[in-house]
Structures are given as structure tokens and as C-alpha cells.
C-alpha positions in Angstrom: 14.6 40.7 -26.4 15.1 37.8 -24.2 16.6 38.4 -21.3 20.6 37.7 -20.7 20.4 35.2 -17.8 19.0 35.0 -14.4 21.2 34.2 -11.1 22.2 30.3 -11.2 19.7 27.9 -9.8 16.9 30.0 -10.8 13.9 29.0 -13.1 13.2 31.9 -15.2 9.6 33.1 -16.4 9.7 36.0 -18.8 7.3 38.2 -20.7 7.5 40.9 -23.1 5.2 42.5 -25.6 6.7 44.6 -28.5 5.7 46.0 -32.1 8.1 45.7 -35.0 7.3 48.1 -37.9 8.3 47.3 -41.8 8.5 43.7 -40.1 10.6 41.5 -42.7 11.6 44.4 -44.7 8.2 44.9 -45.8 7.6 48.7 -45.9 4.5 49.5 -43.8 4.1 46.0 -42.5 3.8 46.2 -38.6 3.5 43.2 -36.3 3.0 43.3 -32.5 4.7 40.5 -30.9 3.8 39.0 -27.4 6.7 36.4 -26.2 7.1 34.2 -23.2 10.0 32.4 -22.2 9.9 29.4 -19.6 13.2 27.7 -18.7 16.0 26.2 -16.5 19.6 27.7 -16.2 22.6 26.0 -14.7 26.0 27.5 -14.2 29.0 25.1 -13.5 32.8 25.8 -13.1 35.0 24.0 -15.5 39.0 23.8 -16.5 41.8 24.8 -14.0 40.7 28.4 -14.1 37.3 27.3 -12.8 35.5 29.6 -15.8 31.6 29.5 -15.7 29.8 27.4 -18.6 26.3 27.9 -18.9 23.6 25.1 -19.9 20.2 26.4 -20.6 16.8 24.9 -22.1 14.0 27.0 -22.5 10.7 27.3 -24.6 9.5 30.3 -26.2 6.0 31.2 -27.3 5.8 33.9 -29.4 2.5 35.1 -30.9 2.7 37.6 -33.9 -0.4 39.3 -34.6 -1.0 41.8 -37.5 -3.0 44.8 -36.1 -4.6 45.9 -39.5 -6.1 42.5 -40.0 -6.3 41.1 -36.5 -4.8 37.8 -37.7 -2.0 36.1 -35.7 0.2 32.9 -35.7 2.2 31.4 -32.9 5.7 30.4 -32.5 6.8 27.6 -30.8 10.5 27.1 -30.1 12.4 25.0 -28.1 15.9 26.0 -27.3 19.0 24.5 -25.8 22.2 26.3 -24.9 25.4 25.2 -23.9 28.9 26.6 -23.3 31.8 25.1 -25.6 34.6 27.3 -24.4 35.4 30.0 -22.1 38.7 32.2 -22.1 39.7 34.8 -19.5 41.0 37.4 -21.6 42.9 39.0 -18.7 41.7 42.3 -19.0 38.0 42.0 -17.1 36.4 40.3 -20.1 35.8 36.8 -21.1 35.3 35.2 -24.6 32.6 32.6 -24.5 31.7 30.1 -27.5 28.1 29.1 -27.0 26.2 26.6 -29.3 22.5 27.1 -29.7 20.2 24.5 -31.0 16.5 25.3 -31.6 13.4 23.7 -33.1 10.5 25.8 -33.9 6.9 25.6 -35.0 4.8 27.8 -36.6 1.2 27.6 -35.8 -1.9 29.0 -37.9 -4.9 30.5 -35.7 -6.7 27.4 -36.4 -4.0 25.2 -34.7 -2.7 23.7 -38.3 1.3 23.5 -38.6 2.3 26.1 -41.1 5.8 26.2 -40.7 9.0 24.3 -39.1 12.5 25.6 -38.6 15.4 24.1 -37.1 18.9 25.1 -36.6 22.2 25.8 -34.9 24.0 29.0 -34.1 27.6 28.7 -32.9 28.2 32.3 -31.1 31.0 34.0 -29.8 30.4 36.5 -26.7 32.6 39.3 -25.5 31.7 39.2 -21.7 32.5 42.0 -19.1 33.1 39.7 -16.2 32.9 42.4 -13.5 36.7 41.7 -12.7 35.7 38.2 -11.5 36.0 35.6 -14.2 35.0 32.8 -12.0 31.6 34.3 -10.7 28.9 35.0 -13.6 26.5 36.9 -11.2 27.9 40.4 -12.3 28.6 39.2 -15.9 27.3 41.5 -19.0 27.5 40.5 -22.3 29.2 43.3 -24.6 28.9 41.8 -27.9 28.2 38.7 -29.6 28.6 37.6 -33.1 27.8 34.6 -35.2 30.6 32.2 -36.1 28.3 29.7 -37.9 24.6 29.2 -38.6 23.0 26.4 -40.0 19.1 26.3 -40.5 16.7 24.0 -42.1 13.0 24.4 -43.0 10.5 27.0 -43.8 11.5 30.7 -44.1 9.9 32.2 -41.1 9.3 36.1 -42.8 7.4 34.2 -46.0 5.3 32.0 -43.4 4.3 34.6 -41.2 3.5 37.4 -43.9 1.7 34.6 -45.9 -0.4 33.8 -43.1 -1.3 37.1 -41.4 -0.3 39.8 -44.0 
């Protein structure tokens, strides 16, 4: 899982390794992932209430390996996140609407491009603002739900299973 967010003005680098069993709902199919994120985050206060809006650009590189045969693929994703609206709910929480726009390219071990996916996700987040609606440093995301998802391109599960399955 990727981090929620670093402090304002930080340029994050994040790395994680994890394993998913029954990947893409295929019984017994295990995939190991190594994921890195490099990006820029910025918060700015907007509107009469001076609520924080996030702007993010990140590059995410994810290597997916089938431990049964050692085959792997690399996914490279460019992602932009922008807050469209923030509302102070008056109860210690805020509701934020964010737009995530991304482009993913999937590469075989040989370096050949084997898949593309582009999309947009409009996401509604419920955020515990720590009692300070104008200070994002103590915020925690409580929940999130997609409002609208639009994707174009190759099915990631089909592409990965075809390449490393």
C-alpha cells in the first residue's frame, strides 16, 4: 500500500515489498510485488475557510514476479492527484473530492511494451482533520469511495497473467 501523504514540502521516496495470493481471483496464483514511489506533494489553502488542497505528481514502478517460475513484468505509472473540493463537516472531519489521472505502461522482462492503461478516478474521501481543518499535518483518511472511474486500455490482470502466469 502506498503512503497517505508526507508533510507539506517533502519530496517522498517510498518502497515496499508484499505478496498477493489468489491474484486477480485466480486460485493458487501468487505474485510478489516490489513497489517504489517517487513524487512531489504540495498543499495549498484555498477558499474562505482556508482548507488544504493537495496536488501530487508521482511515478510508481511496480515489479510483479511469479515465484513459481521467476518470470516478472514491470509496471510504470505516472499519476497526478488534485483536490477539486474540500468541505469542513463541522464534526472533526472533512470531505474531499480528488481527481486522480494516471497512465500505466506494462513491460515484459525483455523491455518490450505489452500493455497500456490510462484512466481517471474521482474519489470522495472522509478525513479526520484532527480538530484542525486548516492544518493537513495531523489528518488521517478514514474512508474513501470512488465516485466515477473511467479507464481505457488493456486489462492489467489479463496482461500480467499472460506474461508471468
